[in-house]
XYZ file of C-alpha atoms in Angstrom:
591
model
C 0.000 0.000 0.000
C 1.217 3.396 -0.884
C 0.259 7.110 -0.389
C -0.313 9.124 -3.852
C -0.092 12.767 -3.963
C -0.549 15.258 -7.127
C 2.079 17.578 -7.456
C 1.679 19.820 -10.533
C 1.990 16.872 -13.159
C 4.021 14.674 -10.862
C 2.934 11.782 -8.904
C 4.753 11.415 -5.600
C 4.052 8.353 -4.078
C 5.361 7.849 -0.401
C 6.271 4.617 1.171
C 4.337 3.740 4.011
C 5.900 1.811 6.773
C 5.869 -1.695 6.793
C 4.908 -1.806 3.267
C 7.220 -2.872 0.392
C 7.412 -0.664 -2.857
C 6.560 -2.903 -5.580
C 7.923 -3.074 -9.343
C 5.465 -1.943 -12.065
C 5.396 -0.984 -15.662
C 5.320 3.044 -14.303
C 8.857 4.422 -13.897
C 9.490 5.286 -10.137
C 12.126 8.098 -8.972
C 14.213 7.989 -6.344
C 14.981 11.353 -5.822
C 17.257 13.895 -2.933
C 19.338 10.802 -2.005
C 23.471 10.951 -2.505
C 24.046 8.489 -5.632
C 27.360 7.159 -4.339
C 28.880 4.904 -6.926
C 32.008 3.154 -7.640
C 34.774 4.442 -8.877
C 32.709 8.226 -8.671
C 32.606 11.559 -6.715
C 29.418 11.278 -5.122
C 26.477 13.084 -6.735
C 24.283 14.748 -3.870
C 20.498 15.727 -4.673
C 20.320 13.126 -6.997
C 17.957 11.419 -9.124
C 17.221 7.596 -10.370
C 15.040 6.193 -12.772
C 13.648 2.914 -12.721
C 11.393 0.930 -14.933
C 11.056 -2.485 -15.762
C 13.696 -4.151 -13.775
C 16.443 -1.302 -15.090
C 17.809 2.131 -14.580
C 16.718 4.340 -17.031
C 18.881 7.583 -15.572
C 20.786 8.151 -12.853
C 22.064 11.350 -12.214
C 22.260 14.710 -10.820
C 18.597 16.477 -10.030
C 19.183 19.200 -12.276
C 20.492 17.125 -15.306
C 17.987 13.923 -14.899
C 14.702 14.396 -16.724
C 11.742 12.302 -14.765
C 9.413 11.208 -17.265
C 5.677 13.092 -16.349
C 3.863 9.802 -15.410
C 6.575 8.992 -13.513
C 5.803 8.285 -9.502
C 8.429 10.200 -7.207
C 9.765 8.218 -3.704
C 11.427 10.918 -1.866
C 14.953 9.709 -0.189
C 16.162 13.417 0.978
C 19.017 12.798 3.320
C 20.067 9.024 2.098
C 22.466 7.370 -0.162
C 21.826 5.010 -2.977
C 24.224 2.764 -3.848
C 24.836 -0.403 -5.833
C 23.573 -3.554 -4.470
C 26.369 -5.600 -2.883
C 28.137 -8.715 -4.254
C 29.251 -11.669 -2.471
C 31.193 -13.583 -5.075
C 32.306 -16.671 -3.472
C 29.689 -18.701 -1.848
C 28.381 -22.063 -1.466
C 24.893 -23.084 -1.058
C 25.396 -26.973 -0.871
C 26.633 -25.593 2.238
C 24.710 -24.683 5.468
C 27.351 -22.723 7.410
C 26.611 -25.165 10.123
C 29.019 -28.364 12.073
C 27.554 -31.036 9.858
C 28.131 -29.809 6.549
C 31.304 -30.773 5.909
C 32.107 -34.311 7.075
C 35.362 -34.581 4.908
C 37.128 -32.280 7.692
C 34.792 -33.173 10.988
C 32.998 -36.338 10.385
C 29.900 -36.210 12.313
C 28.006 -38.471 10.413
C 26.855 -40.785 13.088
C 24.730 -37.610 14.710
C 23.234 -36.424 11.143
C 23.641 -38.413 7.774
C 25.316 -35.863 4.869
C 21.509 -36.665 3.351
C 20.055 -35.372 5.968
C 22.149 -32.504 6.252
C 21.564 -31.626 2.326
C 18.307 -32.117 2.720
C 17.591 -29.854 5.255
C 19.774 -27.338 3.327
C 17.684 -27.488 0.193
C 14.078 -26.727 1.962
C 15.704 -24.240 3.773
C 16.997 -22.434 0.050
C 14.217 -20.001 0.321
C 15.295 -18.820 4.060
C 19.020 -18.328 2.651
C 18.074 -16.763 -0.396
C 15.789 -13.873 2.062
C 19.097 -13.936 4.340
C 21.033 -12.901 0.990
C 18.536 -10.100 0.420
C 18.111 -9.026 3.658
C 21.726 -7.736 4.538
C 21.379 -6.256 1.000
C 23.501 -8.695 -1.619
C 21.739 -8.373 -4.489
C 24.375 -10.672 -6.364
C 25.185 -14.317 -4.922
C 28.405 -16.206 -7.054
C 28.519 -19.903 -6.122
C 31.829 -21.107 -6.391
C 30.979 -24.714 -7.321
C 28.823 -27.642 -5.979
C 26.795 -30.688 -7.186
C 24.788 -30.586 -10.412
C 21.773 -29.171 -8.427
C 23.494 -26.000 -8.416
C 21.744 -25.388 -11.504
C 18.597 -26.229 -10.291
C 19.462 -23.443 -7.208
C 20.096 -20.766 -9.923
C 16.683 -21.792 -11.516
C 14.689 -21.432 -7.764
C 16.629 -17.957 -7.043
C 15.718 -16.568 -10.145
C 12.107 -17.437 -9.759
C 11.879 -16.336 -6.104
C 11.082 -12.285 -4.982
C 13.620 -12.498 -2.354
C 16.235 -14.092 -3.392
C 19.459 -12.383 -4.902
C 20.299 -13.226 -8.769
C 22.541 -16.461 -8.637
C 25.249 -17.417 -10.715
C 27.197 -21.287 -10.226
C 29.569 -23.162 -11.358
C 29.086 -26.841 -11.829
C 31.232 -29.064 -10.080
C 34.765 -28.858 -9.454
C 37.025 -30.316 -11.388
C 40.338 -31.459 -9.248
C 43.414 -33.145 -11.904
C 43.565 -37.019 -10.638
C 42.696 -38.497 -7.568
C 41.923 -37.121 -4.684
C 42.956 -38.279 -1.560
C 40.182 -37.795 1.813
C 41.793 -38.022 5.447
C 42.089 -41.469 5.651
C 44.102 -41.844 2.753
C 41.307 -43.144 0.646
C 39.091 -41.287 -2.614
C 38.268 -37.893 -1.047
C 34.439 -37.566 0.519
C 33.594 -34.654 -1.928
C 34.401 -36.844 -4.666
C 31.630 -39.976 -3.593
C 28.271 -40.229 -3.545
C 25.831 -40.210 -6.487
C 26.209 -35.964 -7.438
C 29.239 -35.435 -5.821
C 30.527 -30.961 -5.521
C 33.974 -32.140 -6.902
C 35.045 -34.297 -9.960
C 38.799 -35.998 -10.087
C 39.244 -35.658 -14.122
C 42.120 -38.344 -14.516
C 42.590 -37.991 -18.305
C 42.740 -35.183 -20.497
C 39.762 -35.923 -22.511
C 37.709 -36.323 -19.462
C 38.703 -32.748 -18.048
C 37.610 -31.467 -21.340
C 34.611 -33.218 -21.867
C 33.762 -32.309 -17.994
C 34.264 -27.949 -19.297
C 31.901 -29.211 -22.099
C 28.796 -30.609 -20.101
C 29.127 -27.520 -17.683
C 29.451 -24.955 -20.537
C 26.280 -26.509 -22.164
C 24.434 -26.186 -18.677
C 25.349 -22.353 -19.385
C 27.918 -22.234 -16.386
C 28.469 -18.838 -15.431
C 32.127 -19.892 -13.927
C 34.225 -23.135 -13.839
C 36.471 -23.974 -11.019
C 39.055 -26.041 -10.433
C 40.159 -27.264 -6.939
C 44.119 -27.451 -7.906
C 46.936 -29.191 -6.401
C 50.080 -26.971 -5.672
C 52.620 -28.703 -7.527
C 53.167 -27.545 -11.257
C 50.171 -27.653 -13.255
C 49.481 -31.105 -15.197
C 48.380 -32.002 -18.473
C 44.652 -32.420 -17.521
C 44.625 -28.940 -16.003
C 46.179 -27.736 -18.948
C 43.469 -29.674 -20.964
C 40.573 -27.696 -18.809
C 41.922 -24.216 -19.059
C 42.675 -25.003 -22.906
C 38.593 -26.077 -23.371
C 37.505 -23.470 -21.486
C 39.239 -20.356 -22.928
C 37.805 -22.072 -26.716
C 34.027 -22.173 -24.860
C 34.668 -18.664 -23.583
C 34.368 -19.910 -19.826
C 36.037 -18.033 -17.048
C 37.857 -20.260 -15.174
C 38.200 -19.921 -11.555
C 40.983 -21.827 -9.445
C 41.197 -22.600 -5.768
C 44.180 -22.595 -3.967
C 45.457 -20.707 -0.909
C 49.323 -21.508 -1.310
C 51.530 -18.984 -3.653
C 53.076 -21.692 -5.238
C 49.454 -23.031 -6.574
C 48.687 -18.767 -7.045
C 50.922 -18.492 -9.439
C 50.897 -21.542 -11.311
C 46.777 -20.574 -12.047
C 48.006 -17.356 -12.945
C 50.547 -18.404 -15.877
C 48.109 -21.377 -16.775
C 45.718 -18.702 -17.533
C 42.946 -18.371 -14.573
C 40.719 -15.728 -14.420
C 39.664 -16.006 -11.058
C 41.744 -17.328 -7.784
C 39.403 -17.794 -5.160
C 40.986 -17.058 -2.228
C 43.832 -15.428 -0.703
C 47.086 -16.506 -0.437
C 48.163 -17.692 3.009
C 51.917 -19.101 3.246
C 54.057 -16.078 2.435
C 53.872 -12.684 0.673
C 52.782 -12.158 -3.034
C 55.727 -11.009 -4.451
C 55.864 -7.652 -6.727
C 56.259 -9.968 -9.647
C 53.248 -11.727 -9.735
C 51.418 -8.571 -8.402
C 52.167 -6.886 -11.641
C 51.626 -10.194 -13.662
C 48.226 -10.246 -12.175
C 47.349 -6.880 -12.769
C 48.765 -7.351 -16.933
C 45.832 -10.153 -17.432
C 43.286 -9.008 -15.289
C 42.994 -11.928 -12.580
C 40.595 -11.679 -10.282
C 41.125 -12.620 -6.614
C 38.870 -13.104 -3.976
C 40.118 -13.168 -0.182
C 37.803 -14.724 1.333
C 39.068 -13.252 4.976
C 36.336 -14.439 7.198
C 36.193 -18.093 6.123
C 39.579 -18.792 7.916
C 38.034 -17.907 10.725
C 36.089 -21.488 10.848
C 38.498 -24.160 11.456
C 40.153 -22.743 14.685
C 36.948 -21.325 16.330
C 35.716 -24.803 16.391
C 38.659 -26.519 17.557
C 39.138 -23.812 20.463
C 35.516 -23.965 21.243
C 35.800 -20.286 22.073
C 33.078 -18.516 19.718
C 33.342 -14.988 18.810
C 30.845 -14.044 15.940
C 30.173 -9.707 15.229
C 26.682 -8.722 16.350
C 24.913 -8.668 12.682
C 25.810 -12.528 12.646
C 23.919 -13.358 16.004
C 21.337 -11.539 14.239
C 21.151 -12.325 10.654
C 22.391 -15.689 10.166
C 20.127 -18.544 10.508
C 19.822 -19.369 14.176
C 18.785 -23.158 13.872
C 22.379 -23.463 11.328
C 24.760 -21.301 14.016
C 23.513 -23.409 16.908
C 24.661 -26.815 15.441
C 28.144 -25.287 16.240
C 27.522 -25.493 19.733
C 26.850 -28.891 19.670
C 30.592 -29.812 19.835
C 29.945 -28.975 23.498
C 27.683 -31.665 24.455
C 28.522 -34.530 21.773
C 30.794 -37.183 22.968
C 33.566 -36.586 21.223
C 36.988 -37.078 21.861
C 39.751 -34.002 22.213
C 42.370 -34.351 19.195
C 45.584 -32.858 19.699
C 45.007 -29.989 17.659
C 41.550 -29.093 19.993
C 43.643 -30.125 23.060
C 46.426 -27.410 22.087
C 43.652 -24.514 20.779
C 41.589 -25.508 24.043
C 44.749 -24.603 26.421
C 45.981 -21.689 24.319
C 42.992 -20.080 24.666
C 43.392 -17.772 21.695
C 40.450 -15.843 20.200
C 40.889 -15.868 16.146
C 42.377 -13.199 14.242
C 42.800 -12.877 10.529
C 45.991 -14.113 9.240
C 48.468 -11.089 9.195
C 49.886 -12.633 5.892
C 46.310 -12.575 3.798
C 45.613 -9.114 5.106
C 48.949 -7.371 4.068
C 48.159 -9.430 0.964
C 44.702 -8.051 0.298
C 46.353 -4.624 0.942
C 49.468 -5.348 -1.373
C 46.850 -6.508 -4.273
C 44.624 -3.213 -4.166
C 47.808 -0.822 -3.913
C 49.002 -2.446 -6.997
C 45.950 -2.281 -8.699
C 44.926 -6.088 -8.950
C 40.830 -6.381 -8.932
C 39.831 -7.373 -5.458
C 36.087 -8.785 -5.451
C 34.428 -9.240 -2.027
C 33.481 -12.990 -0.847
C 32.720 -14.802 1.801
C 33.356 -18.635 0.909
C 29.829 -18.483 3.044
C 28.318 -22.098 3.545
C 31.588 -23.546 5.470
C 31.114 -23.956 9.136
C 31.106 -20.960 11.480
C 30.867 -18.950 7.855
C 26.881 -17.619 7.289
C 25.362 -17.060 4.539
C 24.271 -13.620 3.877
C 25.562 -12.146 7.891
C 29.385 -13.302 7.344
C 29.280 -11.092 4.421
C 29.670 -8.021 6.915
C 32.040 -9.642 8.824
C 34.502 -10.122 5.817
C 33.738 -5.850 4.941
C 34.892 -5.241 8.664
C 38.195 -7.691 8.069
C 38.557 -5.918 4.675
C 39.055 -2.121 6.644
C 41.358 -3.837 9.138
C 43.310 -5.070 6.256
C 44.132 -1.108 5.614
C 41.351 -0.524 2.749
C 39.416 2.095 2.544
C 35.580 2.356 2.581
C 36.171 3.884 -1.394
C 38.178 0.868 -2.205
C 35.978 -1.958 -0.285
C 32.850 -0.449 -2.495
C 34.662 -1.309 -5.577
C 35.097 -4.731 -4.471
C 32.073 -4.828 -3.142
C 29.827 -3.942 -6.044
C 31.444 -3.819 -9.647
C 34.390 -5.810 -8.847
C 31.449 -8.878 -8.084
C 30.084 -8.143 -12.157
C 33.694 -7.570 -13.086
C 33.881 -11.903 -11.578
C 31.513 -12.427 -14.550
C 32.856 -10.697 -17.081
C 29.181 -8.699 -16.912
C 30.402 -5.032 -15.509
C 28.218 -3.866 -18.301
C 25.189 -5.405 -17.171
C 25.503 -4.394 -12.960
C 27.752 -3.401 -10.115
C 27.235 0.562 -10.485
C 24.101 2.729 -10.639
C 24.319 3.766 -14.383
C 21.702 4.135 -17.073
C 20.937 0.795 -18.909
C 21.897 -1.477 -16.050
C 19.638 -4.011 -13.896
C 17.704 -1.748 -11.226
C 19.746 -3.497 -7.927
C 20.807 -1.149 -5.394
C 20.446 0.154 -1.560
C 18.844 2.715 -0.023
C 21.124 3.644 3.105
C 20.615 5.723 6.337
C 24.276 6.394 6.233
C 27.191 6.982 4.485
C 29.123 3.782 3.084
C 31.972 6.185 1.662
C 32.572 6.863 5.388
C 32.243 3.346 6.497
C 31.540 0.293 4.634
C 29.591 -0.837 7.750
C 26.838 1.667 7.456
C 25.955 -0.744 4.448
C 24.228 -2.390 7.446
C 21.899 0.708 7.970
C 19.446 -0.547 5.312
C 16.058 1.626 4.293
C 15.195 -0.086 1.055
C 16.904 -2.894 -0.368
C 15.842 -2.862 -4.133
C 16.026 -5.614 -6.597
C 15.505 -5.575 -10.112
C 13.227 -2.282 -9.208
C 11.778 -4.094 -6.816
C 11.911 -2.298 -3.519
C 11.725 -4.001 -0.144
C 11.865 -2.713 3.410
C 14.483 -4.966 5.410
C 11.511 -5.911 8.257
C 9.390 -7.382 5.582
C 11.855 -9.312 3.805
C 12.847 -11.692 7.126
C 10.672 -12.335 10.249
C 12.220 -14.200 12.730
C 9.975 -16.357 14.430
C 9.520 -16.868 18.014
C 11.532 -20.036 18.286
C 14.338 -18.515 16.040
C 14.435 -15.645 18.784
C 14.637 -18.138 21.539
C 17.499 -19.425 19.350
C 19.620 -16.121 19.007
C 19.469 -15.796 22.387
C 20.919 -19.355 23.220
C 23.542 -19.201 20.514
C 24.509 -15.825 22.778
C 24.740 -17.720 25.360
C 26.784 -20.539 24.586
C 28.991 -18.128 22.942
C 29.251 -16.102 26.297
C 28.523 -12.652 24.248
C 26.019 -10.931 26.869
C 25.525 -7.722 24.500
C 23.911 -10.345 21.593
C 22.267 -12.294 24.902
C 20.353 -8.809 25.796
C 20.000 -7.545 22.462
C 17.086 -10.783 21.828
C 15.009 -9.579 25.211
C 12.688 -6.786 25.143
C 13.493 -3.539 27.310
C 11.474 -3.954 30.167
C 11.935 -7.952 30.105
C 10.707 -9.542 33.500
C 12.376 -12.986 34.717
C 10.081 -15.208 36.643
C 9.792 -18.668 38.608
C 6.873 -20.818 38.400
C 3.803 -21.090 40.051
C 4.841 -17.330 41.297
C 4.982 -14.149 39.440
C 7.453 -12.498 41.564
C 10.525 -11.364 39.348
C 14.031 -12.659 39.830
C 15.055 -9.999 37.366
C 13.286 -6.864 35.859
C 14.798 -4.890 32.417
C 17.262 -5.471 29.676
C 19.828 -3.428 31.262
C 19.986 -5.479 34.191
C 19.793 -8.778 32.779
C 23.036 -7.631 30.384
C 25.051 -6.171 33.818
C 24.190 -9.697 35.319
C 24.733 -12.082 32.682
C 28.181 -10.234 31.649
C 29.262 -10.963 34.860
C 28.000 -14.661 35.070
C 29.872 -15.228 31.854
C 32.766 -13.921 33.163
C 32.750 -16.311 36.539
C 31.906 -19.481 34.015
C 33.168 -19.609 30.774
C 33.317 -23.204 31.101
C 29.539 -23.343 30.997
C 27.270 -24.095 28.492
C 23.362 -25.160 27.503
C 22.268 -28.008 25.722
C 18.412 -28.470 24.613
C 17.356 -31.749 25.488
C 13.298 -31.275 24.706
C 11.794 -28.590 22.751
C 7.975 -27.309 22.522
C 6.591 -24.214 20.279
C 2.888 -22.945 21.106
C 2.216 -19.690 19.746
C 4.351 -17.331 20.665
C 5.971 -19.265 23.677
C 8.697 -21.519 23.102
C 9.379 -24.366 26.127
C 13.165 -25.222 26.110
C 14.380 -28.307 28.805
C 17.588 -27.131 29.633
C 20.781 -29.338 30.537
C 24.105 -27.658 31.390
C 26.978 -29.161 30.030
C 31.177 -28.161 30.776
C 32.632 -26.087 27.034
C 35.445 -28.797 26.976
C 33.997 -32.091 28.324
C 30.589 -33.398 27.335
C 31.104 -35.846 29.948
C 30.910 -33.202 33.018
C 26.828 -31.985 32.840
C 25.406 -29.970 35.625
C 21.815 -29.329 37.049
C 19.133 -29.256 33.730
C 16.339 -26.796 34.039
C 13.027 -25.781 32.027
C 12.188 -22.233 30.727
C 9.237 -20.903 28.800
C 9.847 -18.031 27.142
C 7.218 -15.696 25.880
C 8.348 -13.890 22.572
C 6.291 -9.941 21.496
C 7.029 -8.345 18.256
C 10.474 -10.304 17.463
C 11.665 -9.629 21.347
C 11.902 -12.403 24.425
C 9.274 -10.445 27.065
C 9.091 -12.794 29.526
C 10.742 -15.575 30.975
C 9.616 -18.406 33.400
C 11.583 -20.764 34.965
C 9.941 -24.143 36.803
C 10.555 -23.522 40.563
C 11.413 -27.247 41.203
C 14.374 -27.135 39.203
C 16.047 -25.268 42.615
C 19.857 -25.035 41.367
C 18.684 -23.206 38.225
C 16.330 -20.801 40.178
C 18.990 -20.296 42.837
C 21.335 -19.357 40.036
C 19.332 -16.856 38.418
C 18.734 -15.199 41.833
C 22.191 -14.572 42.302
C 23.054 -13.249 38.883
């Protein structure tokens, strides 16, 4: 619903809140807003044209005619900008602990068919995640053949971003999994990698994927020198007119993609500096590379068992996927050496100093840097990771100018389709943001979303995800377990109340006080953890039976507990906890 007013021979229309802007034959005009763009000074008082899913003008106010039918959205003091990128995902992926059993093998607590079929009915929630933190543009970097059929969904789904995929991977000869047998990426009926072992199969392999109109192909490299089947695959696919993207994270296997002719490396390299010479070699063919910052970050926040996600993740990524990470706490599973050491260390991650004076090496020398997540591995989220790699892309020394680029037509520039998106310019697809703040001041105010539109479709960020009341309970316990009592308060209402049943006397009153208490608590016990043993939904109350487990030993569980939470307008109001259960109520008292 919408709000029409005559001006003269103008139609103004003003959004209402709550209440998407929808696409229509009309032209609509965003106009007053800063047009920030990449590569640009930024145009205040500016106007832009949509119609039909494109930008018919973009511009300064006084050189941008708005056609007379045309109905006006005023934006005075905002900024318009592209739609973001990410161009390195993965949606075979969840994000979650049981998504990858060729580097944890938790199959004997969820099958990998259970685990990819939970992650293709939950497609539509990722796509909305996508949209909601305003990425327009999703690349997947490779998976099974059903990747096509993931582009096919996105493109018919309103809130989704447009997807682009590669096929499978192709890796040259075997491939050798943990326990020294075929690689688990490699089995099963549609497996995400294929080990070409001839040269005719690697080419026939860039031939099936090129007539599935791939957008990329990718191949999963070793980092020795490159062999006659890779040879074979970047041959085929610079005669199909593919763009061939290469993973690899060594500089040995960097620049051995590099002379063999890759377009795209996929992620940063780790083991040493990125010498001038291969800087400048990049830069003379136009390689691509992706960092792919945040997805480090997996491996040894797992093994430590000491979780540190940014604030936007607690809220944006899908609740159900971050809590499976917790459940290395209460599985019995033994310590390896490599937990054991992390566990007693007692380090919080940081990005590798290496890959960020890389990242800032490669934009200095003017190598195109496109922004990516590698989103679907553990501890990595799809959609909320996305602002967690912009915030390790500014602590790598770039600045907000620079991390738009990558952000926005660096992605297109991945595609070889800069002509189609990535900047707000006449003739391109109508994707871009409508921003409460400026993103040349911080790439982070990217988060300060008004409209996120999408192929001139404009939605407000409220109506593209609400969380439910169990995926509120959830936030708040993935908080928990992570010990973070800002993200714990920021899921309860302001004037929350914390009760014991059968009375309605409150243990705890306001958001302000539950944060002060809980900080503390977390403080005394950072051993501690929760586990949900039994779970009810009725309405807008969730009942969770609690048990309370030791971080490090699964074998050391405390008292259990059961809370009923009552959940108002996306917000935990109240809390009861069962007065039986003494040692929990006792606890809470004392917080």
């Amino acid at each position: 619903m919408s709000l029409r007013r005559k001006m003269g021979t103008a139609t103004w229309l003003i959004a209402l809140p709550g209440l998407p802007l929808l696409a229509q034959a009309t032209p609509r005009a965003y106009v007053g807003a800063t047009l920030v763009n990449p590569g640009a000074a930024s145009i205040p008082n500016a106007v832009v044209v949509l119609k039909d899913g494109r930008i018919l003008a973009a511009g300064p106010a006084a050189k941008v005619k708005i056609p007379a039918d045309a109905e006006r959205v005023d934006v005075s003091g905002k900024w318009i900008m592209p739609g973001l990128v990410d161009s390195h995902i993965h949606f075979f992926q969840s994000g979650g602990l049981y998504t990858r059993p060729d580097g944890r093998d938790l199959r004997a607590y969820r099958s990998y068919e259970e685990e990819q079929a939970l992650i293709r009915k939950n497609l539509p929630d990722t796509f909305a995640r996508y949209l909601r933190c305003g990425i327009t543009g999703a690349i997947d970097m490779g998976g099974p053949n059903w990747n096509y059929e993931v582009r096919a969904q996105a493109n018919q789904t309103e809130l989704a971003p447009h997807v682009w995929v590669a096929g499978p991977l192709l890796t040259p000869g075997p491939l050798q999994g943990r326990n020294g047998g075929p690689h688990f990426l490699t089995t099963g009926n549609d497996p995400p990698v294929i080990a070409g072992t001839t040269e005719e199969a690697a080419r026939a392999e860039v031939r099936r994927q090129a007539a599935l109109r791939g957008d990329v192909f990718k191949m999963w490299v070793s980092e020795g020198p490159t062999t006659a089947v890779q040879k074979a695959a970047y041959d085929e696919a610079k005669k199909l007119g593919m763009r061939m993207a290469v993973h690899s994270t060594s500089l040995a296997g960097a620049t051995e993609a590099v002379a063999s002719g890759a377009s795209i490396l996929v992620h940063s390299v780790l083991d040493q500096p990125i010498p001038d010479t291969l800087l400048a070699e990049m830069k003379r063919r136009g390689v691509i590379l992706i960092p792919t910052l945040v997805v480090f970050r997996g491996g040894p926040l797992l093994r430590s068992r000491r979780y540190a996600f940014d604030p936007w993740e607690y809220e944006l990524a899908n609740p159900q996927v971050m809590g499976t990470l917790f459940d290395l706490m209460h599985l019995p599973l033994k310590l390896d050496e490599a937990a054991t050491k992390a566990i007693q260390e007692g380090k919080v991650w940081e990005a590798p100093t290496v890959a960020l004076d890389n990242l800032r090496r490669l934009v200095a020398a003017g190598v195109t840097v496109a922004t990516g997540t590698d989103a679907g591995n553990p501890g990595t989220f799809h959609g909320a990771s996305y602002y967690t790699e912009l915030k390790l892309m500014a602590q790598a020394g770039l600045s907000p100018k620079e991390i738009l680029a990558c952000s926005t037509l660096n992605g297109a520039k991945v595609l070889g389709r800069e002509k189609e998106f990535g900047s707000v310019e006449a003739g391109k697809g109508a994707d871009l943001l409508v921003l409460d703040a400026d993103p040349l001041q911080d790439m982070l105010n990217t988060r300060r979303l008004h409209l996120v539109v999408k192929s001139g479709q404009a939605h407000l960020p409220a109506d593209i995800l609400k969380p439910s009341a169990e995926e509120v309970v959830q936030r708040q316990l993935n908080a928990y377990n992570a010990r973070d009592a800002v993200a714990f308060a920021a899921t309860y209402a302001p004037d929350v109340a914390i009760r014991t049943l059968p009375e309605t006397t409150d243990l705890m009153k306001g958001r302000e006080t539950l944060q002060a208490k809980y900080a503390e608590m977390f403080k005394q016990r950072p051993d501690q953890a929760v586990h949900i043993t039994n779970h009810a939904i009725q309405g807008p109350f969730v009942i969770d039976q609690e048990q309370f487990v030791h971080r490090w030993d699964a074998t050391k569980t405390a008292f259990a507990g059961t809370a009923i939470y009552e959940v108002k307008d996306g917000l935990i109001q109240t809390v009861w906890f069962l007065k039986p259960r003494v040692a929990e109520a006792d606890l809470h008292s004392k917080k």
